[in-house]
Structure formats: structure tokens, C-alpha cells
mmCIF file of N, CA, C and O in Angstrom:
data_model
loop_
_atom_site.group_PDB
_atom_site.id
_atom_site.type_symbol
_atom_site.label_atom_id
_atom_site.label_comp_id
_atom_site.label_asym_id
_atom_site.label_seq_id
_atom_site.Cartn_x
_atom_site.Cartn_y
_atom_site.Cartn_z
ATOM 1 N N UNK U 1 -7.592 -8.415 7.118
ATOM 2 C CA UNK U 1 -7.169 -7.847 5.807
ATOM 3 C C UNK U 1 -5.886 -8.109 5.380
ATOM 4 O O UNK U 1 -4.933 -7.813 6.145
ATOM 5 N N UNK U 2 -5.528 -8.357 4.058
ATOM 6 C CA UNK U 2 -4.125 -8.501 3.582
ATOM 7 C C UNK U 2 -3.360 -7.289 4.153
ATOM 8 O O UNK U 2 -3.934 -6.170 3.661
ATOM 9 N N UNK U 3 -2.153 -7.434 4.437
ATOM 10 C CA UNK U 3 -1.357 -6.239 4.800
ATOM 11 C C UNK U 3 -0.863 -5.407 3.428
ATOM 12 O O UNK U 3 -0.939 -4.165 3.752
ATOM 13 N N UNK U 4 -0.917 -5.939 2.445
ATOM 14 C CA UNK U 4 -0.604 -5.197 1.143
ATOM 15 C C UNK U 4 -1.829 -4.219 0.785
ATOM 16 O O UNK U 4 -1.601 -3.103 0.509
ATOM 17 N N UNK U 5 -2.961 -4.827 0.935
ATOM 18 C CA UNK U 5 -4.269 -4.092 0.758
ATOM 19 C C UNK U 5 -4.277 -3.022 1.741
ATOM 20 O O UNK U 5 -4.721 -1.728 1.505
ATOM 21 N N UNK U 6 -4.304 -3.386 2.996
ATOM 22 C CA UNK U 6 -4.252 -2.410 4.047
ATOM 23 C C UNK U 6 -3.177 -1.304 3.962
ATOM 24 O O UNK U 6 -3.579 0.038 3.910
ATOM 25 N N UNK U 7 -2.006 -1.754 3.518
ATOM 26 C CA UNK U 7 -1.025 -0.780 3.616
ATOM 27 C C UNK U 7 -1.288 0.196 2.288
ATOM 28 O O UNK U 7 -1.278 1.321 2.268
ATOM 29 N N UNK U 8 -1.762 -0.223 1.233
ATOM 30 C CA UNK U 8 -1.976 0.659 0.049
ATOM 31 C C UNK U 8 -3.184 1.577 0.260
ATOM 32 O O UNK U 8 -3.194 2.604 -0.125
ATOM 33 N N UNK U 9 -4.361 0.982 1.041
ATOM 34 C CA UNK U 9 -5.325 2.033 1.394
ATOM 35 C C UNK U 9 -4.864 3.127 2.377
ATOM 36 O O UNK U 9 -5.295 4.317 2.148
ATOM 37 N N UNK U 10 -3.991 2.815 3.249
ATOM 38 C CA UNK U 10 -3.205 3.646 4.214
ATOM 39 C C UNK U 10 -2.603 4.668 3.492
ATOM 40 O O UNK U 10 -2.730 6.113 3.705
ATOM 41 N N UNK U 11 -1.627 4.156 2.476
ATOM 42 C CA UNK U 11 -0.782 5.014 1.734
ATOM 43 C C UNK U 11 -1.708 5.992 0.961
ATOM 44 O O UNK U 11 -1.308 7.230 0.832
ATOM 45 N N UNK U 12 -2.621 5.402 0.147
ATOM 46 C CA UNK U 12 -3.351 6.369 -0.670
ATOM 47 C C UNK U 12 -4.318 7.523 0.209
ATOM 48 O O UNK U 12 -4.264 8.610 -0.294
ATOM 49 N N UNK U 13 -4.771 7.067 1.194
ATOM 50 C CA UNK U 13 -5.479 8.038 2.157
ATOM 51 C C UNK U 13 -4.650 9.095 2.663
ATOM 52 O O UNK U 13 -4.972 10.334 2.744
ATOM 53 N N UNK U 14 -3.125 8.767 2.869
ATOM 54 C CA UNK U 14 -2.254 9.509 3.138
ATOM 55 C C UNK U 14 -1.850 10.719 2.215
ATOM 56 O O UNK U 14 -1.612 11.877 2.414
ATOM 57 N N UNK U 15 -1.893 10.084 0.952
ATOM 58 C CA UNK U 15 -1.510 11.014 -0.254
ATOM 59 C C UNK U 15 -2.908 12.119 -0.174
ATOM 60 O O UNK U 15 -2.483 13.233 -0.562
ATOM 61 N N UNK U 16 -3.951 11.431 -0.065
ATOM 62 C CA UNK U 16 -5.144 12.450 -0.136
ATOM 63 C C UNK U 16 -5.225 13.416 0.896
ATOM 64 O O UNK U 16 -5.186 14.670 0.692
ATOM 65 N N UNK U 17 -4.785 13.083 2.174
ATOM 66 C CA UNK U 17 -4.585 14.063 3.186
ATOM 67 C C UNK U 17 -3.758 15.055 2.957
ATOM 68 O O UNK U 17 -3.860 16.305 3.279
ATOM 69 N N UNK U 18 -2.536 14.501 2.580
ATOM 70 C CA UNK U 18 -1.309 15.549 2.323
ATOM 71 C C UNK U 18 -1.721 16.416 1.254
ATOM 72 O O UNK U 18 -1.523 17.640 1.360
ATOM 73 N N UNK U 19 -2.383 15.931 0.062
ATOM 74 C CA UNK U 19 -2.770 16.867 -0.928
ATOM 75 C C UNK U 19 -4.075 17.847 -0.368
ATOM 76 O O UNK U 19 -3.854 19.108 -0.733
ATOM 77 N N UNK U 20 -4.841 17.537 0.230
ATOM 78 C CA UNK U 20 -5.815 18.418 0.852
ATOM 79 C C UNK U 20 -5.105 19.576 1.821
ATOM 80 O O UNK U 20 -5.442 20.538 2.001
ATOM 81 N N UNK U 21 -4.047 18.865 2.669
ATOM 82 C CA UNK U 21 -3.378 19.958 3.457
ATOM 83 C C UNK U 21 -2.732 20.899 2.775
ATOM 84 O O UNK U 21 -2.723 22.336 3.131
ATOM 85 N N UNK U 22 -1.995 20.664 1.609
ATOM 86 C CA UNK U 22 -1.424 21.464 0.807
ATOM 87 C C UNK U 22 -2.243 22.589 0.272
ATOM 88 O O UNK U 22 -2.126 23.761 0.260
ATOM 89 N N UNK U 23 -3.350 21.866 -0.244
ATOM 90 C CA UNK U 23 -4.305 22.887 -0.994
ATOM 91 C C UNK U 23 -5.052 23.643 -0.033
ATOM 92 O O UNK U 23 -5.149 25.015 -0.378
ATOM 93 N N UNK U 24 -5.214 23.448 1.198
ATOM 94 C CA UNK U 24 -6.223 24.272 2.232
ATOM 95 C C UNK U 24 -5.082 25.041 3.146
ATOM 96 O O UNK U 24 -5.507 25.792 3.754
ATOM 97 N N UNK U 25 -3.793 24.682 3.041
ATOM 98 C CA UNK U 25 -2.820 25.287 3.668
ATOM 99 C C UNK U 25 -2.908 24.765 5.321
ATOM 100 O O UNK U 25 -2.362 25.430 6.234
ATOM 101 N N UNK U 26 -3.434 23.589 5.382
ATOM 102 C CA UNK U 26 -3.287 22.984 6.677
ATOM 103 C C UNK U 26 -2.028 22.067 7.025
ATOM 104 O O UNK U 26 -2.105 20.963 6.552
ATOM 105 N N UNK U 27 -1.064 22.671 7.612
ATOM 106 C CA UNK U 27 -0.074 22.120 8.063
ATOM 107 C C UNK U 27 -0.145 20.750 8.812
ATOM 108 O O UNK U 27 0.562 19.799 8.533
ATOM 109 N N UNK U 28 -1.174 20.789 9.714
ATOM 110 C CA UNK U 28 -1.176 19.459 10.482
ATOM 111 C C UNK U 28 -1.720 18.256 9.429
ATOM 112 O O UNK U 28 -1.318 17.222 9.669
ATOM 113 N N UNK U 29 -2.787 18.747 8.732
ATOM 114 C CA UNK U 29 -3.387 17.753 7.907
ATOM 115 C C UNK U 29 -2.427 17.331 6.842
ATOM 116 O O UNK U 29 -2.284 16.168 6.631
ATOM 117 N N UNK U 30 -1.490 18.095 6.264
ATOM 118 C CA UNK U 30 -0.531 17.667 5.420
ATOM 119 C C UNK U 30 0.575 16.838 6.092
ATOM 120 O O UNK U 30 1.001 15.736 5.431
ATOM 121 N N UNK U 31 0.953 17.086 7.372
ATOM 122 C CA UNK U 31 2.003 16.236 8.090
ATOM 123 C C UNK U 31 1.117 14.844 8.404
ATOM 124 O O UNK U 31 1.971 13.824 8.216
ATOM 125 N N UNK U 32 -0.015 15.029 8.907
ATOM 126 C CA UNK U 32 -0.712 13.820 9.101
ATOM 127 C C UNK U 32 -0.825 12.741 7.805
ATOM 128 O O UNK U 32 -0.431 11.565 8.034
ATOM 129 N N UNK U 33 -0.924 13.324 6.652
ATOM 130 C CA UNK U 33 -1.153 12.808 5.495
ATOM 131 C C UNK U 33 0.219 12.047 5.106
ATOM 132 O O UNK U 33 0.316 10.999 4.678
ATOM 133 N N UNK U 34 1.330 13.006 5.284
ATOM 134 C CA UNK U 34 2.638 12.277 4.976
ATOM 135 C C UNK U 34 3.060 11.176 5.928
ATOM 136 O O UNK U 34 3.472 9.973 5.480
ATOM 137 N N UNK U 35 2.656 11.212 7.201
ATOM 138 C CA UNK U 35 2.884 10.248 8.234
ATOM 139 C C UNK U 35 2.078 8.958 7.769
ATOM 140 O O UNK U 35 2.439 7.825 7.890
ATOM 141 N N UNK U 36 0.825 8.887 7.438
ATOM 142 C CA UNK U 36 -0.051 7.916 7.014
ATOM 143 C C UNK U 36 0.659 7.394 5.685
ATOM 144 O O UNK U 36 0.304 6.197 5.497
ATOM 145 N N UNK U 37 1.141 8.136 4.728
ATOM 146 C CA UNK U 37 1.681 7.595 3.419
ATOM 147 C C UNK U 37 2.875 6.795 3.865
ATOM 148 O O UNK U 37 3.014 5.708 3.338
ATOM 149 N N UNK U 38 3.791 7.240 4.723
ATOM 150 C CA UNK U 38 4.981 6.186 5.163
ATOM 151 C C UNK U 38 4.472 5.145 5.861
ATOM 152 O O UNK U 38 4.851 3.858 5.706
ATOM 153 N N UNK U 39 3.341 5.066 6.622
ATOM 154 C CA UNK U 39 2.863 4.154 7.589
ATOM 155 C C UNK U 39 2.450 3.019 6.653
ATOM 156 O O UNK U 39 2.589 1.838 6.618
ATOM 157 N N UNK U 40 1.423 3.534 5.488
ATOM 158 C CA UNK U 40 1.206 2.530 4.545
ATOM 159 C C UNK U 40 2.216 1.859 3.755
ATOM 160 O O UNK U 40 2.197 0.698 3.639
ATOM 161 N N UNK U 41 3.329 2.706 3.402
ATOM 162 C CA UNK U 41 4.314 1.911 2.822
ATOM 163 C C UNK U 41 4.923 0.916 3.610
ATOM 164 O O UNK U 41 5.513 -0.217 2.926
ATOM 165 N N UNK U 42 5.241 1.372 4.818
ATOM 166 C CA UNK U 42 5.644 0.169 5.671
ATOM 167 C C UNK U 42 4.719 -0.915 5.791
ATOM 168 O O UNK U 42 5.301 -2.298 5.815
ATOM 169 N N UNK U 43 3.535 -0.781 5.935
ATOM 170 C CA UNK U 43 2.522 -2.027 6.221
ATOM 171 C C UNK U 43 2.507 -2.916 4.790
ATOM 172 O O UNK U 43 2.756 -4.091 4.655
ATOM 173 N N UNK U 44 2.708 -2.250 3.632
ATOM 174 C CA UNK U 44 2.807 -3.004 2.319
ATOM 175 C C UNK U 44 4.023 -3.694 2.144
ATOM 176 O O UNK U 44 4.040 -4.827 1.908
ATOM 177 N N UNK U 45 5.081 -3.059 2.694
ATOM 178 C CA UNK U 45 6.357 -3.824 2.526
ATOM 179 C C UNK U 45 6.273 -5.055 3.821
ATOM 180 O O UNK U 45 6.795 -6.294 3.193
ATOM 181 N N UNK U 46 5.810 -4.785 4.821
ATOM 182 C CA UNK U 46 5.736 -6.032 5.657
ATOM 183 C C UNK U 46 4.633 -7.141 4.949
ATOM 184 O O UNK U 46 4.977 -8.470 5.045
ATOM 185 N N UNK U 47 3.650 -6.689 4.408
ATOM 186 C CA UNK U 47 2.973 -7.821 3.529
ATOM 187 C C UNK U 47 3.522 -8.468 2.592
ATOM 188 O O UNK U 47 3.527 -9.743 2.532
ATOM 189 N N UNK U 48 4.553 -7.801 1.819
ATOM 190 C CA UNK U 48 5.362 -8.401 0.874
ATOM 191 C C UNK U 48 6.222 -9.294 1.398
ATOM 192 O O UNK U 48 6.430 -10.500 0.937
ATOM 193 N N UNK U 49 6.788 -8.976 2.535
ATOM 194 C CA UNK U 49 7.466 -10.033 3.320
ATOM 195 C C UNK U 49 7.049 -11.106 3.610
ATOM 196 O O UNK U 49 7.410 -12.377 3.656
ATOM 197 N N UNK U 50 5.882 -11.102 4.115
ATOM 198 C CA UNK U 50 5.131 -12.199 4.794
ATOM 199 C C UNK U 50 4.754 -13.101 3.429
ATOM 200 O O UNK U 50 4.805 -14.358 3.484
ATOM 201 N N UNK U 51 4.219 -12.659 2.415
ATOM 202 C CA UNK U 51 4.017 -13.187 1.285
ATOM 203 C C UNK U 51 5.302 -14.077 0.696
ATOM 204 O O UNK U 51 5.156 -15.229 0.519
ATOM 205 N N UNK U 52 6.524 -13.313 0.842
ATOM 206 C CA UNK U 52 7.634 -14.310 0.310
ATOM 207 C C UNK U 52 7.990 -15.490 1.150
ATOM 208 O O UNK U 52 8.317 -16.316 0.925
ATOM 209 N N UNK U 53 7.641 -15.204 2.644
ATOM 210 C CA UNK U 53 7.835 -16.271 3.518
ATOM 211 C C UNK U 53 6.825 -17.329 3.277
ATOM 212 O O UNK U 53 7.184 -18.583 3.461
ATOM 213 N N UNK U 54 5.773 -17.136 2.774
ATOM 214 C CA UNK U 54 4.674 -17.928 2.533
ATOM 215 C C UNK U 54 5.141 -18.935 1.346
ATOM 216 O O UNK U 54 5.058 -20.301 1.548
ATOM 217 N N UNK U 55 5.824 -18.249 0.461
ATOM 218 C CA UNK U 55 6.371 -19.031 -0.721
ATOM 219 C C UNK U 55 7.468 -19.841 -0.324
ATOM 220 O O UNK U 55 7.610 -20.973 -0.889
ATOM 221 N N UNK U 56 8.331 -19.289 0.603
ATOM 222 C CA UNK U 56 9.349 -20.319 0.999
ATOM 223 C C UNK U 56 8.995 -21.321 1.875
ATOM 224 O O UNK U 56 9.629 -22.727 1.709
ATOM 225 N N UNK U 57 7.962 -21.284 2.650
ATOM 226 C CA UNK U 57 7.270 -22.431 3.556
ATOM 227 C C UNK U 57 6.585 -23.401 2.436
ATOM 228 O O UNK U 57 6.799 -24.605 2.975
ATOM 229 N N UNK U 58 6.198 -23.092 1.431
ATOM 230 C CA UNK U 58 5.554 -24.059 0.413
ATOM 231 C C UNK U 58 6.787 -24.961 -0.080
ATOM 232 O O UNK U 58 6.628 -26.073 -0.414
ATOM 233 N N UNK U 59 8.078 -24.370 -0.109
ATOM 234 C CA UNK U 59 9.004 -25.257 -0.706
ATOM 235 C C UNK U 59 9.844 -25.997 0.359
ATOM 236 O O UNK U 59 10.774 -26.694 0.205
ATOM 237 N N UNK U 60 9.659 -25.610 1.700
ATOM 238 C CA UNK U 60 10.270 -26.303 2.705
ATOM 239 C C UNK U 60 9.896 -27.755 2.797
ATOM 240 O O UNK U 60 8.964 -28.235 2.320
ATOM 241 N N UNK U 61 10.826 -28.590 3.353
ATOM 242 C CA UNK U 61 10.368 -30.122 3.602
ATOM 243 C C UNK U 61 9.123 -30.110 4.520
ATOM 244 O O UNK U 61 8.757 -29.268 5.093
ATOM 245 N N UNK U 62 8.345 -31.223 4.187
ATOM 246 C CA UNK U 62 7.027 -31.545 4.608
ATOM 247 C C UNK U 62 6.839 -31.325 6.140
ATOM 248 O O UNK U 62 5.968 -30.655 6.534
ATOM 249 N N UNK U 63 7.871 -31.785 6.637
ATOM 250 C CA UNK U 63 7.946 -31.657 8.218
ATOM 251 C C UNK U 63 7.781 -30.345 8.718
ATOM 252 O O UNK U 63 7.579 -30.067 9.912
ATOM 253 N N UNK U 64 8.383 -29.368 8.104
ATOM 254 C CA UNK U 64 8.385 -27.955 8.581
ATOM 255 C C UNK U 64 7.421 -27.008 8.010
ATOM 256 O O UNK U 64 7.390 -25.868 8.254
ATOM 257 N N UNK U 65 6.541 -27.567 7.042
ATOM 258 C CA UNK U 65 5.589 -26.768 6.506
ATOM 259 C C UNK U 65 4.485 -26.147 7.289
ATOM 260 O O UNK U 65 4.197 -25.044 7.375
ATOM 261 N N UNK U 66 4.067 -27.111 8.229
ATOM 262 C CA UNK U 66 3.003 -26.714 9.227
ATOM 263 C C UNK U 66 3.473 -25.759 10.076
ATOM 264 O O UNK U 66 2.878 -24.776 10.427
ATOM 265 N N UNK U 67 4.508 -26.170 10.950
ATOM 266 C CA UNK U 67 5.061 -25.072 11.739
ATOM 267 C C UNK U 67 5.426 -23.841 11.046
ATOM 268 O O UNK U 67 5.126 -22.740 11.891
ATOM 269 N N UNK U 68 5.867 -23.796 9.796
ATOM 270 C CA UNK U 68 6.172 -22.430 9.173
ATOM 271 C C UNK U 68 4.821 -21.691 9.006
ATOM 272 O O UNK U 68 4.650 -20.285 9.190
ATOM 273 N N UNK U 69 3.791 -22.465 8.608
ATOM 274 C CA UNK U 69 2.598 -21.849 8.312
ATOM 275 C C UNK U 69 1.865 -21.452 9.482
ATOM 276 O O UNK U 69 1.379 -20.118 9.604
ATOM 277 N N UNK U 70 2.048 -21.848 10.672
ATOM 278 C CA UNK U 70 1.580 -21.376 11.994
ATOM 279 C C UNK U 70 2.285 -20.028 12.475
ATOM 280 O O UNK U 70 1.799 -19.081 12.824
ATOM 281 N N UNK U 71 3.758 -19.950 12.066
ATOM 282 C CA UNK U 71 4.322 -18.798 12.292
ATOM 283 C C UNK U 71 4.043 -17.594 11.504
ATOM 284 O O UNK U 71 3.988 -16.502 12.023
ATOM 285 N N UNK U 72 3.763 -17.898 10.245
ATOM 286 C CA UNK U 72 3.416 -17.031 9.375
ATOM 287 C C UNK U 72 1.930 -16.431 9.792
ATOM 288 O O UNK U 72 1.596 -15.103 9.655
ATOM 289 N N UNK U 73 0.972 -17.137 10.011
ATOM 290 C CA UNK U 73 -0.194 -16.754 10.604
ATOM 291 C C UNK U 73 -0.181 -15.943 11.785
ATOM 292 O O UNK U 73 -0.836 -14.853 11.912
ATOM 293 N N UNK U 74 0.620 -16.324 12.564
ATOM 294 C CA UNK U 74 0.888 -15.303 13.774
ATOM 295 C C UNK U 74 1.592 -14.064 13.468
ATOM 296 O O UNK U 74 1.057 -12.924 14.042
ATOM 297 N N UNK U 75 2.408 -14.179 12.571
ATOM 298 C CA UNK U 75 3.012 -12.703 11.946
ATOM 299 C C UNK U 75 1.804 -11.876 11.323
ATOM 300 O O UNK U 75 2.118 -10.683 11.341
ATOM 301 N N UNK U 76 1.083 -12.602 10.603
ATOM 302 C CA UNK U 76 -0.085 -11.758 10.001
ATOM 303 C C UNK U 76 -0.949 -11.344 11.055
ATOM 304 O O UNK U 76 -1.512 -10.122 10.900
ATOM 305 N N UNK U 77 -1.254 -11.924 12.010
ATOM 306 C CA UNK U 77 -2.260 -11.438 13.137
ATOM 307 C C UNK U 77 -1.521 -10.504 13.962
ATOM 308 O O UNK U 77 -2.299 -9.824 14.656
ATOM 309 N N UNK U 78 -0.559 -10.562 14.247
ATOM 310 C CA UNK U 78 0.303 -9.808 15.320
ATOM 311 C C UNK U 78 1.671 -9.027 14.660
ATOM 312 O O UNK U 78 2.549 -9.451 15.152
ATOM 313 N N UNK U 79 1.579 -8.159 13.840
ATOM 314 C CA UNK U 79 2.698 -7.589 13.074
ATOM 315 C C UNK U 79 3.558 -6.907 14.031
ATOM 316 O O UNK U 79 4.796 -6.975 13.871
ATOM 317 N N UNK U 80 3.074 -6.300 15.055
ATOM 318 C CA UNK U 80 3.811 -5.483 16.075
ATOM 319 C C UNK U 80 4.602 -6.383 16.728
ATOM 320 O O UNK U 80 6.004 -6.255 17.070
ATOM 321 N N UNK U 81 3.942 -7.368 17.306
ATOM 322 C CA UNK U 81 4.757 -8.371 18.375
ATOM 323 C C UNK U 81 5.775 -9.004 17.450
ATOM 324 O O UNK U 81 7.003 -9.246 17.852
ATOM 325 N N UNK U 82 5.566 -9.576 16.320
ATOM 326 C CA UNK U 82 6.398 -9.968 15.486
ATOM 327 C C UNK U 82 7.731 -9.252 15.133
ATOM 328 O O UNK U 82 8.945 -9.618 15.064
ATOM 329 N N UNK U 83 7.371 -7.955 14.844
ATOM 330 C CA UNK U 83 8.424 -6.858 14.434
ATOM 331 C C UNK U 83 9.343 -6.855 15.880
ATOM 332 O O UNK U 83 10.593 -6.791 15.602
ATOM 333 N N UNK U 84 8.709 -6.615 16.883
ATOM 334 C CA UNK U 84 9.592 -6.590 18.229
ATOM 335 C C UNK U 84 10.404 -7.916 18.248
ATOM 336 O O UNK U 84 11.417 -7.747 18.888
ATOM 337 N N UNK U 85 9.788 -9.132 18.240
ATOM 338 C CA UNK U 85 10.523 -10.243 18.355
ATOM 339 C C UNK U 85 11.843 -10.368 17.409
ATOM 340 O O UNK U 85 12.958 -10.706 17.766
ATOM 341 N N UNK U 86 11.586 -10.108 16.080
ATOM 342 C CA UNK U 86 12.732 -9.749 15.161
ATOM 343 C C UNK U 86 13.549 -9.016 15.485
ATOM 344 O O UNK U 86 14.961 -9.203 15.609
ATOM 345 N N UNK U 87 13.248 -7.736 15.876
ATOM 346 C CA UNK U 87 14.104 -6.699 16.245
ATOM 347 C C UNK U 87 14.959 -7.018 17.523
ATOM 348 O O UNK U 87 16.314 -6.956 17.510
ATOM 349 N N UNK U 88 14.426 -7.767 18.432
ATOM 350 C CA UNK U 88 15.183 -8.394 19.836
ATOM 351 C C UNK U 88 16.082 -9.374 19.332
ATOM 352 O O UNK U 88 17.181 -9.536 19.708
ATOM 353 N N UNK U 89 15.591 -10.388 18.344
ATOM 354 C CA UNK U 89 16.800 -11.390 18.053
ATOM 355 C C UNK U 89 17.821 -10.778 17.127
ATOM 356 O O UNK U 89 19.208 -11.260 17.464
ATOM 357 N N UNK U 90 17.514 -9.819 16.234
ATOM 358 C CA UNK U 90 18.655 -9.156 15.696
ATOM 359 C C UNK U 90 19.590 -8.648 16.602
ATOM 360 O O UNK U 90 20.915 -8.488 16.330
ATOM 361 N N UNK U 91 19.240 -7.723 17.466
ATOM 362 C CA UNK U 91 19.954 -6.991 18.459
ATOM 363 C C UNK U 91 20.905 -7.935 19.221
ATOM 364 O O UNK U 91 22.078 -7.956 19.399
ATOM 365 N N UNK U 92 20.209 -9.191 19.686
ATOM 366 C CA UNK U 92 21.126 -10.147 20.340
ATOM 367 C C UNK U 92 22.122 -10.887 19.317
ATOM 368 O O UNK U 92 23.262 -11.081 19.849
ATOM 369 N N UNK U 93 21.745 -10.988 18.134
ATOM 370 C CA UNK U 93 22.750 -11.526 17.178
ATOM 371 C C UNK U 93 23.998 -10.499 16.893
ATOM 372 O O UNK U 93 24.962 -10.920 16.973
ATOM 373 N N UNK U 94 23.451 -9.447 16.807
ATOM 374 C CA UNK U 94 24.529 -8.376 16.554
ATOM 375 C C UNK U 94 25.457 -8.180 17.618
ATOM 376 O O UNK U 94 26.561 -8.046 17.553
ATOM 377 N N UNK U 95 24.862 -8.059 18.751
ATOM 378 C CA UNK U 95 25.676 -8.002 20.101
ATOM 379 C C UNK U 95 26.495 -9.115 20.286
ATOM 380 O O UNK U 95 27.900 -8.899 20.640
ATOM 381 N N UNK U 96 25.965 -10.280 19.904
ATOM 382 C CA UNK U 96 26.856 -11.632 19.983
ATOM 383 C C UNK U 96 28.024 -11.608 19.107
ATOM 384 O O UNK U 96 29.149 -11.990 19.517
ATOM 385 N N UNK U 97 27.940 -11.198 17.990
ATOM 386 C CA UNK U 97 28.814 -11.179 17.014
ATOM 387 C C UNK U 97 29.868 -10.202 17.264
ATOM 388 O O UNK U 97 31.057 -10.487 17.122
ATOM 389 N N UNK U 98 29.740 -8.951 17.980
ATOM 390 C CA UNK U 98 30.550 -7.887 18.419
ATOM 391 C C UNK U 98 31.482 -8.472 19.556
ATOM 392 O O UNK U 98 32.603 -8.256 19.546
ATOM 393 N N UNK U 99 30.852 -9.268 20.303
ATOM 394 C CA UNK U 99 31.580 -9.676 21.683
ATOM 395 C C UNK U 99 32.649 -10.712 20.960
ATOM 396 O O UNK U 99 33.685 -10.982 21.488
ATOM 397 N N UNK U 100 32.355 -11.612 20.095
ATOM 398 C CA UNK U 100 33.301 -12.811 19.709
ATOM 399 C C UNK U 100 34.412 -12.002 18.906
ATOM 400 O O UNK U 100 35.684 -12.599 18.976
ATOM 401 N N UNK U 101 34.192 -10.704 18.459
ATOM 402 C CA UNK U 101 35.475 -10.046 17.618
ATOM 403 C C UNK U 101 36.420 -9.503 18.462
ATOM 404 O O UNK U 101 37.455 -9.281 18.114
ATOM 405 N N UNK U 102 35.828 -9.276 19.794
ATOM 406 C CA UNK U 102 36.782 -8.628 20.707
ATOM 407 C C UNK U 102 38.069 -9.441 21.116
ATOM 408 O O UNK U 102 38.060 -10.532 21.149
#
């Protein structure tokens, strides 16, 4: 399922949970709903980023389009692994930048 659709469904389900929690006085249900709402927004945002990358891949030189498509497909199938890889790379880049300034 597309991340944007999955995210919207999770977000809306969370809003419903949160509303039911407020209505019934169920603090746990309300909290779970809020967490699902935030999770849904994150999944939607990830889907939008992947869609943006697909548009960039279409504009890439022909030699790079197929590898870019494979990378995007991997990102769609394994969002947590992809997020971990990107976070690790950013950490390395930031740490490398700090060392050069010293």
C-alpha cells in the first residue's frame, strides 16, 4: 500500500481513537489515538518524500534512472531500514564536518 494512503488511514484512525478516549474518559485510548495520529503523519510525510524522489528520478540522466528506481523501490519496501541508513549517513556527514572545522 502506498505510504500516503497508509499514513492517512493510520492518522484518521488515531483521530477517532483520540476522540473516543476523550468522550469515554479513557486516557489510554486517547493517548494511543494521539500516538497513531503522529505515526500516520510521519508515514504520510515519508510517502510524500518518496514520491518526490520518483519525480527526480524521472528527470535524471538515462544511465541513472534504473538504479534510482531500484533504490526508491527498496525505500518503499523497507522504510525503517532506509530511515536508519539515511540517519547513519547524516550522522557521519555531520561528524565529519565538525572534525574539519576544528
